[in-house]
Short mmCIF file of C-alpha atoms and ligand atoms in Angstrom, two decimals:
data_model
loop_
_atom_site.label_atom_id
_atom_site.label_comp_id
_atom_site.label_asym_id
_atom_site.label_seq_id
_atom_site.Cartn_x
_atom_site.Cartn_y
_atom_site.Cartn_z
CA MET A 361 0.19 -0.32 0.06
CA THR A 362 1.83 3.84 -0.64
CA SER A 363 1.73 6.23 1.74
CA GLN A 364 0.85 9.24 0.39
CA HIS A 365 2.22 10.76 3.62
CA ALA A 366 6.08 11.29 4.74
CA SER A 367 6.82 8.72 7.82
CA PHE A 368 10.44 9.03 9.85
CA TYR A 369 12.31 6.78 11.49
CA PHE A 370 15.00 6.61 13.65
CA ALA A 371 18.20 3.91 13.90
CA LYS A 372 21.21 3.98 15.73
CA HIS A 373 22.73 2.38 13.65
CA ALA A 374 22.12 2.12 10.24
CA LEU A 375 24.77 0.38 7.42
CA LEU A 376 24.36 3.86 5.09
CA ASN A 377 25.57 3.12 1.00
CA SER A 378 29.27 4.54 2.76
CA GLY A 379 29.54 2.31 5.93
CA TRP A 380 28.47 2.46 9.36
CA ALA A 381 26.51 5.23 10.68
CA ASN A 382 25.44 6.24 13.69
CA ASN A 383 21.99 8.09 14.81
CA VAL A 384 20.37 8.46 11.26
CA LEU A 385 16.87 10.04 10.81
CA PHE A 386 15.07 8.28 7.44
CA LYS A 387 12.53 10.41 5.31
CA VAL A 388 10.24 7.61 3.37
CA ALA A 389 7.63 8.89 1.07
CA ASN A 390 5.65 6.67 -1.35
CA GLY A 391 7.78 3.48 -0.22
CA VAL A 392 11.02 5.66 -0.83
CA PHE A 393 13.51 6.73 1.07
CA THR A 394 13.60 10.51 0.11
CA SER A 395 16.14 11.61 2.64
CA ILE A 396 18.70 9.74 4.83
CA GLN A 397 20.95 12.96 7.63
CA ALA A 398 23.49 10.78 9.97
CA ASP A 399 24.84 12.20 13.35
CA CYS A 400 21.26 13.88 13.88
CA GLU A 401 19.28 15.28 16.76
CA PRO A 402 15.76 14.16 15.63
CA PRO A 403 13.28 17.11 15.33
CA LYS A 404 11.17 17.59 18.46
CA GLU A 405 8.09 19.24 16.23
CA LEU A 406 8.33 15.02 14.15
CA SER A 407 9.07 12.90 17.74
CA SER A 408 5.68 12.07 17.77
CA SER A 409 5.88 10.69 13.92
CA ILE A 410 9.08 8.39 14.01
CA THR A 411 9.12 5.64 14.66
CA TRP A 412 11.98 4.28 16.54
CA LEU A 413 13.96 1.09 15.30
CA ASP A 414 15.51 -0.81 17.78
CA GLY A 415 18.33 -3.15 16.44
CA PRO A 416 21.13 -2.20 13.75
CA MET A 417 19.55 -1.33 10.47
CA LEU A 418 20.59 -2.79 7.29
CA PRO A 419 19.05 -2.96 3.27
CA THR A 420 17.88 -6.41 2.83
CA LEU A 421 19.38 -8.07 0.14
CA ALA A 422 17.60 -9.15 -3.38
CA ASN A 423 17.57 -13.24 -3.70
CA VAL A 424 18.53 -13.64 -6.99
CA HIS A 425 17.95 -17.12 -8.06
CA SER A 426 14.91 -18.55 -7.31
CA HIS A 427 13.34 -21.99 -8.72
CA ALA A 428 9.89 -21.89 -6.02
CA PHE A 429 8.79 -24.86 -6.69
CA GLN A 430 11.86 -26.68 -5.81
CA ARG A 431 11.19 -26.27 -1.87
CA VAL A 432 8.73 -29.10 -1.95
CA MET A 433 11.45 -31.63 -1.93
CA ALA A 434 13.86 -29.63 0.39
CA GLY A 435 15.61 -32.27 2.07
CA ALA A 436 14.02 -35.30 0.42
CA ALA A 437 17.03 -36.12 -1.64
CA GLU A 438 19.40 -36.93 0.75
CA VAL A 439 19.14 -41.09 0.74
CA SER A 440 21.80 -42.77 -1.19
CA LEU A 441 19.90 -44.16 -4.01
CA ASN A 442 23.16 -45.75 -6.21
CA PRO A 443 27.16 -45.16 -5.35
CA ASN A 444 27.56 -42.38 -8.21
CA ASP A 445 24.75 -39.84 -6.98
CA SER A 446 24.56 -36.64 -8.44
CA PHE A 447 23.53 -33.76 -9.61
CA TRP A 448 22.30 -35.78 -12.78
CA SER A 449 20.56 -38.71 -10.42
CA TRP A 450 19.23 -35.74 -7.86
CA ARG A 451 17.47 -34.11 -11.24
CA ASP A 452 15.45 -37.15 -12.02
CA LEU A 453 13.69 -36.99 -8.40
CA MET A 454 12.60 -33.61 -9.26
CA TYR A 455 11.08 -34.18 -12.52
CA LYS A 456 9.19 -36.97 -10.96
CA VAL A 457 8.33 -33.87 -8.62
CA VAL A 458 7.26 -31.11 -11.12
CA GLN A 459 4.92 -33.95 -13.18
CA LYS A 460 2.69 -33.85 -10.03
CA LEU A 461 2.21 -30.41 -9.57
CA THR A 462 -0.72 -28.05 -10.64
CA PRO A 463 -1.32 -24.35 -10.92
CA ASP A 464 -2.66 -24.50 -6.88
CA ASP A 465 0.73 -26.84 -5.46
CA ALA A 466 3.09 -23.88 -7.05
CA GLN A 467 0.87 -20.83 -5.80
CA VAL A 468 1.23 -22.66 -2.09
CA ILE A 469 5.23 -23.64 -2.17
CA ALA A 470 5.54 -19.94 -3.42
CA THR A 471 3.29 -18.51 -0.74
CA GLN A 472 5.11 -20.11 1.60
CA LEU A 473 8.45 -19.61 0.64
CA TYR A 474 8.00 -16.19 -0.27
CA ILE A 475 7.29 -16.01 3.24
CA ASP A 476 9.87 -17.87 5.01
CA MET A 477 12.39 -15.29 2.32
CA LEU A 478 11.40 -12.20 3.90
CA LYS A 479 11.87 -13.67 7.16
CA ALA A 480 15.13 -14.76 5.99
CA GLY A 481 15.75 -10.66 4.93
CA TYR A 482 15.27 -10.72 1.13
CA THR A 483 13.05 -8.67 -0.40
CA GLN A 484 13.01 -9.42 -3.96
CA VAL A 485 13.33 -12.52 -5.49
CA GLY A 486 14.38 -12.68 -8.85
CA GLU A 487 12.27 -16.11 -10.11
CA PHE A 488 13.70 -17.81 -12.67
CA HIS A 489 10.94 -19.77 -14.31
CA TYR A 490 10.36 -22.91 -16.89
CA LEU A 491 7.41 -24.65 -15.68
CA HIS A 492 5.32 -23.60 -17.83
CA HIS A 493 2.64 -25.98 -18.94
CA ALA A 494 0.39 -28.38 -17.74
CA GLN A 495 1.19 -32.65 -17.43
CA GLN A 496 2.73 -33.91 -21.14
CA GLY A 497 3.47 -30.12 -21.92
CA LYS A 498 -0.34 -29.18 -22.41
CA SER A 499 -0.68 -25.35 -22.39
CA TYR A 500 -3.26 -24.07 -19.66
CA ALA A 501 -6.23 -22.19 -20.99
CA GLN A 502 -4.89 -18.88 -19.22
CA LYS A 503 -1.00 -19.28 -21.44
CA ALA A 504 0.39 -17.54 -18.46
CA GLU A 505 -1.33 -19.49 -15.54
CA MET A 506 2.06 -20.08 -13.98
CA SER A 507 3.47 -17.16 -14.35
CA LEU A 508 0.70 -15.60 -12.35
CA ARG A 509 0.73 -17.58 -9.98
CA LEU A 510 3.92 -16.57 -9.21
CA LEU A 511 2.71 -12.81 -9.18
CA ASP A 512 -0.24 -13.70 -6.74
CA ALA A 513 2.40 -15.34 -4.36
CA ALA A 514 4.57 -12.10 -4.55
CA ASN A 515 1.46 -10.41 -4.17
CA GLN A 516 0.00 -12.19 -0.85
CA SER A 517 3.55 -12.63 1.33
CA GLY A 518 4.52 -8.60 -0.15
CA ILE A 519 8.12 -9.45 -1.74
CA GLY A 520 8.89 -8.14 -5.02
CA LEU A 521 9.55 -10.44 -7.88
CA THR A 522 11.62 -9.95 -10.80
CA LEU A 523 9.98 -12.94 -13.11
CA LEU A 524 12.66 -14.64 -15.58
CA PRO A 525 10.53 -16.66 -17.34
CA VAL A 526 12.34 -19.43 -19.05
CA LEU A 527 12.89 -19.92 -22.14
CA TYR A 528 13.78 -23.96 -22.83
CA ALA A 529 13.35 -25.61 -25.92
CA TYR A 530 16.06 -28.72 -26.18
CA SER A 531 17.82 -31.23 -23.64
CA GLY A 532 21.21 -30.59 -24.94
CA PHE A 533 23.78 -28.98 -26.50
CA GLY A 534 23.09 -28.85 -30.74
CA GLY A 535 18.83 -28.60 -30.33
CA GLN A 536 18.96 -32.73 -29.09
CA THR A 537 15.20 -33.35 -28.48
CA PRO A 538 13.72 -32.73 -25.49
CA THR A 539 12.85 -35.70 -22.44
CA GLU A 540 9.41 -36.70 -21.79
CA GLY A 541 10.59 -35.74 -18.22
CA GLN A 542 11.06 -31.29 -19.76
CA ALA A 543 7.32 -31.53 -21.41
CA ARG A 544 6.40 -29.04 -18.84
CA PHE A 545 9.17 -26.73 -20.10
CA ILE A 546 8.65 -26.53 -23.39
CA HIS A 547 8.55 -23.15 -25.41
CA SER A 548 9.24 -21.76 -29.57
CA VAL A 549 11.23 -18.38 -29.73
CA ASP A 550 7.29 -17.77 -30.87
CA SER A 551 5.32 -19.01 -27.61
CA TYR A 552 7.70 -17.65 -25.37
CA LEU A 553 7.66 -14.17 -26.38
CA ALA A 554 3.87 -14.37 -25.83
CA LEU A 555 4.32 -15.78 -22.94
CA GLN A 556 6.50 -12.55 -22.27
CA GLN A 557 4.12 -9.86 -23.40
CA ALA A 558 2.02 -11.79 -21.69
CA CYS A 559 3.65 -11.38 -17.92
CA ALA A 560 4.75 -7.49 -18.97
CA SER A 561 0.94 -6.66 -19.23
CA ALA A 562 0.39 -8.94 -15.75
CA PHE A 563 3.11 -6.81 -14.33
CA SER A 564 2.76 -3.50 -15.32
CA MET A 565 -1.33 -3.29 -14.04
CA SER A 566 -0.01 -5.43 -10.80
CA ASN A 567 2.87 -2.90 -10.43
CA VAL A 568 -0.50 -0.31 -9.51
CA ASN A 569 -0.64 -1.34 -6.08
CA GLN A 570 2.62 -2.61 -5.70
CA GLU A 571 4.72 0.39 -5.62
CA ASN A 572 6.41 -0.93 -8.76
CA LYS A 573 7.92 -4.27 -6.63
CA HIS A 574 7.93 -5.85 -9.55
CA ASN A 575 9.55 -6.75 -13.31
CA VAL A 576 9.99 -9.19 -15.75
CA GLY A 577 13.72 -10.17 -17.35
CA ILE A 578 14.65 -12.57 -20.10
CA CYS A 579 15.81 -15.85 -19.06
CA PHE A 580 17.52 -19.15 -21.34
CA HIS A 581 17.62 -22.30 -19.39
CA SER A 582 21.59 -23.50 -20.30
CA LEU A 583 23.08 -23.32 -23.34
CA ARG A 584 21.67 -26.66 -22.77
CA ALA A 585 18.48 -26.29 -23.84
CA VAL A 586 18.18 -23.39 -26.39
CA THR A 587 20.32 -22.67 -30.11
CA LYS A 588 22.17 -19.74 -30.71
CA PRO A 589 19.37 -18.67 -33.83
CA GLN A 590 17.25 -18.49 -30.89
CA ILE A 591 18.89 -16.14 -28.29
CA GLU A 592 19.77 -14.20 -31.01
CA GLU A 593 15.67 -14.06 -32.13
CA VAL A 594 14.61 -13.06 -28.47
CA LEU A 595 16.94 -10.90 -27.65
CA SER A 596 16.67 -8.87 -30.52
CA ALA A 597 12.74 -8.85 -29.70
CA LEU A 598 12.76 -7.71 -25.95
CA ASP A 599 13.95 -4.35 -24.73
CA PRO A 600 17.22 -4.19 -23.94
CA ASN A 601 16.90 -2.94 -20.94
CA GLN A 602 15.87 -5.96 -20.08
CA VAL A 603 18.21 -9.16 -17.39
CA VAL A 604 18.63 -12.04 -18.51
CA HIS A 605 19.32 -14.58 -16.64
CA ILE A 606 21.78 -18.05 -17.98
CA HIS A 607 22.42 -21.27 -15.82
CA ILE A 608 26.34 -21.93 -16.89
CA ALA A 609 28.79 -23.86 -16.33
CA GLU A 610 27.78 -25.88 -13.19
CA GLN A 611 29.02 -29.41 -13.51
CA GLN A 612 32.51 -30.39 -15.37
CA LYS A 613 29.64 -32.41 -17.39
CA GLU A 614 28.38 -29.26 -19.36
CA VAL A 615 31.66 -28.62 -19.12
CA GLN A 616 32.89 -31.07 -21.16
CA ASP A 617 29.77 -31.87 -23.50
CA CYS A 618 30.18 -27.96 -24.47
CA LEU A 619 33.93 -28.81 -25.13
CA ASN A 620 32.76 -31.65 -27.36
CA TRP A 621 30.28 -29.70 -29.45
CA SER A 622 31.43 -26.17 -29.75
CA GLY A 623 35.68 -27.37 -28.98
CA GLN A 624 34.61 -24.58 -26.65
CA ARG A 625 33.99 -23.80 -22.99
CA PRO A 626 30.46 -22.38 -22.16
CA VAL A 627 31.13 -19.07 -20.44
CA GLU A 628 33.49 -18.98 -23.84
CA TRP A 629 31.33 -19.67 -25.98
CA LEU A 630 28.62 -17.11 -24.59
CA HIS A 631 31.02 -14.86 -24.66
CA ASN A 632 32.50 -14.96 -28.18
CA GLU A 633 29.29 -16.23 -29.33
CA ILE A 634 27.07 -13.96 -28.09
CA GLY A 635 28.83 -11.70 -25.40
CA LEU A 636 28.67 -10.58 -22.36
CA SER A 637 27.47 -7.25 -20.56
CA ASP A 638 25.95 -6.09 -17.21
CA ARG A 639 22.49 -6.78 -17.93
CA TRP A 640 23.47 -11.03 -17.27
CA CYS A 641 23.59 -13.05 -14.94
CA LEU A 642 25.09 -16.19 -15.10
CA VAL A 643 24.31 -19.00 -12.88
CA HIS A 644 26.55 -21.03 -10.58
CA ALA A 645 29.32 -20.62 -13.46
CA THR A 646 31.73 -22.73 -11.17
CA HIS A 647 34.06 -24.23 -13.54
CA LEU A 648 35.78 -21.48 -15.43
CA ASP A 649 39.39 -20.76 -17.17
CA PRO A 650 41.31 -18.09 -16.27
CA ASN A 651 39.76 -16.14 -19.22
CA GLU A 652 36.35 -16.96 -18.25
CA LEU A 653 37.20 -15.77 -14.85
CA SER A 654 38.23 -11.90 -16.36
CA ALA A 655 35.87 -11.97 -19.25
CA ILE A 656 32.81 -12.48 -16.39
CA ALA A 657 34.18 -9.81 -14.48
CA SER A 658 35.68 -6.90 -17.44
CA SER A 659 31.95 -7.21 -18.54
CA HIS A 660 30.57 -6.60 -14.98
CA ALA A 661 28.18 -9.24 -15.55
CA ILE A 662 26.96 -11.14 -12.15
CA ALA A 663 27.77 -14.83 -11.39
CA GLY A 664 24.64 -16.18 -9.61
CA LEU A 665 25.96 -17.73 -7.00
CA CYS A 666 23.75 -20.52 -5.38
CA PRO A 667 26.67 -21.57 -2.60
CA THR A 668 23.93 -23.55 -0.50
CA THR A 669 22.62 -25.71 -3.42
CA GLU A 670 26.37 -25.80 -5.38
CA ALA A 671 27.35 -27.54 -2.27
CA ASN A 672 24.75 -30.01 -2.39
CA LEU A 673 24.41 -31.07 -6.09
CA GLY A 674 28.15 -31.32 -5.59
CA ASP A 675 28.66 -29.03 -8.05
CA GLY A 676 32.40 -27.63 -6.96
CA ILE A 677 33.65 -24.53 -5.46
CA PHE A 678 33.67 -20.86 -7.54
CA PRO A 679 36.72 -19.33 -7.68
CA ALA A 680 35.51 -16.90 -5.52
CA VAL A 681 39.32 -15.14 -4.45
CA GLU A 682 40.15 -14.83 -7.87
CA PHE A 683 37.17 -13.41 -8.70
CA GLU A 684 37.19 -10.52 -6.37
CA GLN A 685 40.57 -9.97 -7.43
CA ALA A 686 39.46 -9.26 -10.56
CA LYS A 687 36.98 -7.01 -8.99
CA GLY A 688 34.11 -9.33 -10.40
CA ARG A 689 29.91 -8.61 -8.88
CA TRP A 690 28.14 -11.42 -7.63
CA GLY A 691 25.09 -11.65 -6.00
CA ILE A 692 23.85 -14.73 -4.12
CA GLY A 693 20.10 -17.42 -4.25
CA SER A 694 18.55 -19.98 -2.63
CA ASP A 695 18.22 -21.85 -6.15
CA SER A 696 16.85 -24.87 -5.19
CA HIS A 697 15.85 -23.81 -0.94
CA VAL A 698 17.52 -27.01 0.52
CA SER A 699 18.40 -24.17 2.30
CA LEU A 700 16.42 -20.21 2.74
CA SER A 701 19.31 -18.48 5.16
CA ILE A 702 21.54 -15.20 4.39
CA VAL A 703 23.80 -16.95 7.02
CA GLU A 704 24.45 -19.93 5.25
CA GLU A 705 24.85 -18.67 1.82
CA LEU A 706 27.41 -16.45 2.69
CA ARG A 707 29.19 -18.71 5.52
CA THR A 708 29.21 -21.49 3.14
CA LEU A 709 30.98 -19.58 0.71
CA GLU A 710 33.58 -17.21 2.63
CA TYR A 711 34.28 -21.09 4.86
CA GLY A 712 34.39 -23.05 0.52
CA GLN A 713 37.45 -20.66 -0.02
CA ARG A 714 39.08 -20.92 3.12
CA LEU A 715 39.11 -25.41 3.22
CA ARG A 716 39.70 -24.80 -0.90
CA ASP A 717 42.64 -22.46 -0.11
CA GLN A 718 43.93 -23.62 3.52
CA GLN A 719 43.30 -19.65 5.26
CA ARG A 720 41.42 -17.23 6.62
CA ASN A 721 39.59 -14.13 5.73
CA ARG A 722 39.23 -14.34 2.23
CA LEU A 723 36.73 -12.69 0.73
CA HIS A 724 37.34 -8.84 1.24
CA ARG A 725 38.66 -6.16 -1.17
CA ALA A 726 41.83 -3.30 -0.26
CA GLU A 727 38.39 -0.83 0.98
CA GLN A 728 37.06 -3.51 2.98
CA PRO A 729 38.98 -5.89 5.30
CA ASN A 730 36.27 -6.31 7.32
CA VAL A 731 34.85 -10.11 5.24
CA GLY A 732 31.29 -9.98 6.84
CA ASP A 733 30.66 -6.01 5.78
CA ASN A 734 32.97 -6.59 1.78
CA LEU A 735 30.29 -10.31 1.70
CA TYR A 736 27.17 -8.03 2.40
CA GLN A 737 28.23 -4.96 -0.07
CA GLN A 738 29.11 -7.28 -2.66
CA ALA A 739 25.65 -9.36 -2.33
CA LEU A 740 23.59 -6.75 -2.18
CA ILE A 741 25.17 -4.37 -4.86
CA GLY A 742 25.42 -8.47 -7.32
CA GLY A 743 21.54 -8.62 -6.05
CA ASN A 744 20.69 -5.48 -7.29
CA GLN A 745 21.79 -4.97 -11.11
CA ALA A 746 20.65 -9.09 -11.57
CA CYS A 747 17.46 -8.51 -9.83
CA ASP A 748 16.72 -4.38 -12.00
CA VAL A 749 16.03 -2.87 -8.20
CA SER A 750 18.13 -0.53 -6.23
CA LEU A 751 17.62 -1.72 -2.75
CA GLY A 752 20.49 -0.16 0.29
CA LEU A 753 19.95 2.56 2.54
CA LYS A 754 20.53 5.47 0.02
CA VAL A 755 17.72 8.31 -1.03
CA GLY A 756 16.17 7.56 -4.32
CA SER A 757 15.73 3.53 -2.85
CA ARG A 758 13.04 1.86 -1.52
CA ALA A 759 11.89 1.38 1.54
CA ASP A 760 12.99 -1.94 2.12
CA PHE A 761 15.39 -3.32 5.41
CA MET A 762 15.47 -4.33 8.33
CA LEU A 763 16.36 -5.32 11.71
CA LEU A 764 18.69 -7.65 14.04
CA ASP A 765 16.90 -8.37 17.25
CA ASP A 766 19.45 -6.98 19.91
CA ALA A 767 18.40 -9.16 22.83
CA HIS A 768 20.60 -11.43 21.85
CA PRO A 769 24.04 -10.59 23.20
CA PHE A 770 25.97 -11.08 20.70
CA ILE A 771 23.80 -7.75 18.56
CA ALA A 772 24.01 -6.18 22.20
CA ALA A 773 27.16 -5.79 23.40
CA SER A 774 28.69 -5.75 19.59
CA GLN A 775 30.23 -2.06 18.33
CA PRO A 776 28.82 -1.98 13.79
CA CYS A 777 31.98 -3.17 12.91
CA ASP A 778 31.23 -6.04 14.28
CA PHE A 779 27.55 -7.22 13.34
CA LEU A 780 27.98 -8.14 10.58
CA ASN A 781 30.42 -10.64 11.52
CA ARG A 782 28.65 -11.44 14.54
CA TRP A 783 25.94 -12.44 13.09
CA LEU A 784 27.03 -14.52 9.27
CA PHE A 785 29.51 -16.16 11.44
CA ALA A 786 28.63 -16.95 15.38
CA CYS A 787 24.69 -16.67 15.14
CA ASN A 788 22.80 -19.78 14.98
CA GLU A 789 19.33 -19.05 15.12
CA ASN A 790 17.82 -16.49 12.83
CA VAL A 791 18.36 -13.00 14.29
CA VAL A 792 16.64 -10.82 11.51
CA LYS A 793 13.73 -9.79 13.86
CA ASP A 794 11.87 -7.28 11.84
CA VAL A 795 12.16 -6.73 8.04
CA TYR A 796 9.91 -3.58 6.05
CA VAL A 797 9.30 -3.76 2.44
CA ALA A 798 8.59 -0.29 0.89
CA GLY A 799 8.51 1.68 4.24
CA GLU A 800 5.59 -0.94 5.52
CA PRO A 801 6.64 -3.63 8.42
CA ILE A 802 5.42 -7.09 6.54
CA VAL A 803 7.59 -9.31 9.02
CA THR A 804 7.43 -8.22 12.74
CA ASN A 805 9.18 -9.90 15.48
CA PHE A 806 9.64 -12.79 13.91
CA SER A 807 6.37 -13.56 12.23
CA HIS A 808 4.66 -12.22 8.99
CA PRO A 809 0.99 -11.29 9.11
CA LEU A 810 -0.09 -14.83 6.30
CA GLU A 811 2.30 -17.21 8.31
CA GLU A 812 0.29 -19.57 10.12
CA SER A 813 -2.61 -20.77 7.32
CA SER A 814 0.29 -20.81 5.06
CA ARG A 815 2.24 -22.90 7.04
CA LYS A 816 -0.94 -25.08 7.03
CA ALA A 817 -1.07 -25.09 3.63
CA PHE A 818 2.24 -25.54 2.61
CA THR A 819 2.28 -28.63 4.96
CA GLN A 820 -0.88 -30.49 2.93
CA VAL A 821 1.06 -29.41 -0.38
CA ILE A 822 3.76 -31.07 0.74
CA LYS A 823 2.43 -34.43 2.29
CA LYS A 824 -0.07 -34.75 -0.79
CA VAL A 825 2.60 -33.93 -4.35
CA MET A 826 5.95 -36.09 -1.47
CA TYR A 827 4.55 -38.62 0.12
CA ASP A 828 1.02 -39.21 -2.19
CA GLU A 829 -1.49 -38.26 1.15
C1 NGQ B 696 17.30 -26.39 -12.69
N1 NGQ B 696 18.93 -26.16 -11.18
O1 NGQ B 696 17.26 -26.18 -13.63
O2 NGQ B 696 15.95 -26.31 -11.84
C2 NGQ B 696 18.42 -27.30 -12.34
C3 NGQ B 696 18.76 -28.23 -12.48
C4 NGQ B 696 19.37 -28.04 -15.03
C5 NGQ B 696 20.11 -26.54 -10.43
N2 NGQ B 696 21.16 -26.31 -12.10
C6 NGQ B 696 18.68 -29.10 -13.81
N3 NGQ B 696 20.69 -26.26 -9.26
O3 NGQ B 696 20.49 -27.88 -14.78
O4 NGQ B 696 18.82 -29.05 -16.30
ZN1 ZN B 697 18.66 -22.95 -11.60
#
C-alpha cells in the first residue's frame, strides 16, 4: 500500500551505502527514502511521528536465483540410491516432483517460500521460472497461468518479484530433442515471446498498487536448452534494458559436453558467440578458466552464486577469491531452497574458499578488509543489478530494510564494525527480527501475518506431492 504522507524512522545504527552510521533519521514518502541524515538529533516537533527502530538497521537483499517449486522437496533427496549419486540423479528425482504439481500447489509452495524469504531478510526474488505447462506439456487455458500464480504468491507475501520466464527448448547442446520429463518446460521462440508479452501486461497492472516492486527479465535455461539463433532472436525482439539470466558451467559434464559440441567452454562460448555485458546474470559459473573469469569480471556481468545448493548438488567450488581480485560482481541465490538463509549462503561461500585454500579471511577487498561487511555489500550490489532493483539505505531507493534482534547478546554488545561478522559467522538462530518493504512492516517480531495459514496449506501440499497422502 502506498503511504501518501511522509513517515520518519530513527535508527541508532544503520548500514548506509557509505558504511555504518549512528543516529540516523530517515524520511520515507511513497515507499521510497527521500532523505537520510546521520549524526542527527531528531527534531522535537517530529518526535510523535517517528518510528524508533530497535536494533541495527540493514538493507535487505535480492535473492537472485529461485526455483520456487523445488522447496517442496528440500531435504528429501538425501538418501543414497546408487553409489554414484550426482546432480543428474537429483535431477531425475526433481523431474518426478515436477510431474505432480498443479497451479494451486505451485502457488501454495511459492507463497510459503516467499514468506520464508522475507523472514530471512530477502525482499526481492529473481524467480527463474520454467514450469510453464500442464502435464505432458499441454497448455493451460491461460497460457501464462503458472507465471501469474507466482505473481499472486509475491503479492500475497509482500515480496518484490523479478520474474524470469525461461526459454527451454532442447535437452542438450546442438538442439537435442527434449525428454519426456521436460515436457512441461518447452517453448518455441514465438510462444516464449507471447509469454513475455502476457507477463509484461500483467506485471504493469499489478505494479500500480505494488509500489512498482515487480519486473520481468529474460531467461535462457542453459546453453543445453537453447540454440544460438534462438538466443539472438529473443534478445533482438525484447527490451534491451531487461536483465538476462542463464544457468552456466555448473557441472564438469556440462563443460565437457560443450567442448565436445563446439570446441569451446560454456562461458567462453557465450562470451565469443553472443557477448557478455552488465545485463547478464550467469548462474553458478562454477567451472571457469582464468580467461573466462576475467571475461565475466570485465563485462560487469553478475555471477549468480548459490552456495548452499551448489554444495548440496556437489557442483564444485566457485573461484571467489580470484573473482574478487578481478573485481567481479556477484549476488547470492537460494536456488533449490534446500536451505533458506542469507547467513548460510554467505558463510558457505567464505568457508568454501577457506577450506580450499587452507587460509582464513578470504573474501575481502583492499577498501573493505571486514569480511562480513564485504560479503554483505557485494551481495547487495550484485543482487540489485541481477534483479534490476535498487535496494539499500540511500535516497531514491525503495524503503526496504531489516532490523537485527538486539536482545541477542552478540548483537546487543557489538560495535557496528562487528554486527555483520557476529551475525554471519556466529549466530545460529535467526536474528532477523523485523523486515520492512517500501516503508511498511511485513515481518514483525519474527513473524509474518499470513504464516500460520500458509504453513498449514504448505504442509498439506508436501504430504500430497511427496508422500501421496
Ligand atoms: C534447474 N537446477 O533447472 O532447476 C537446475 C537443474 C538442469 C540447478 N542447476 C536442472 N541447480 O540444470 O538441467
Ligand atoms: Zn537454477
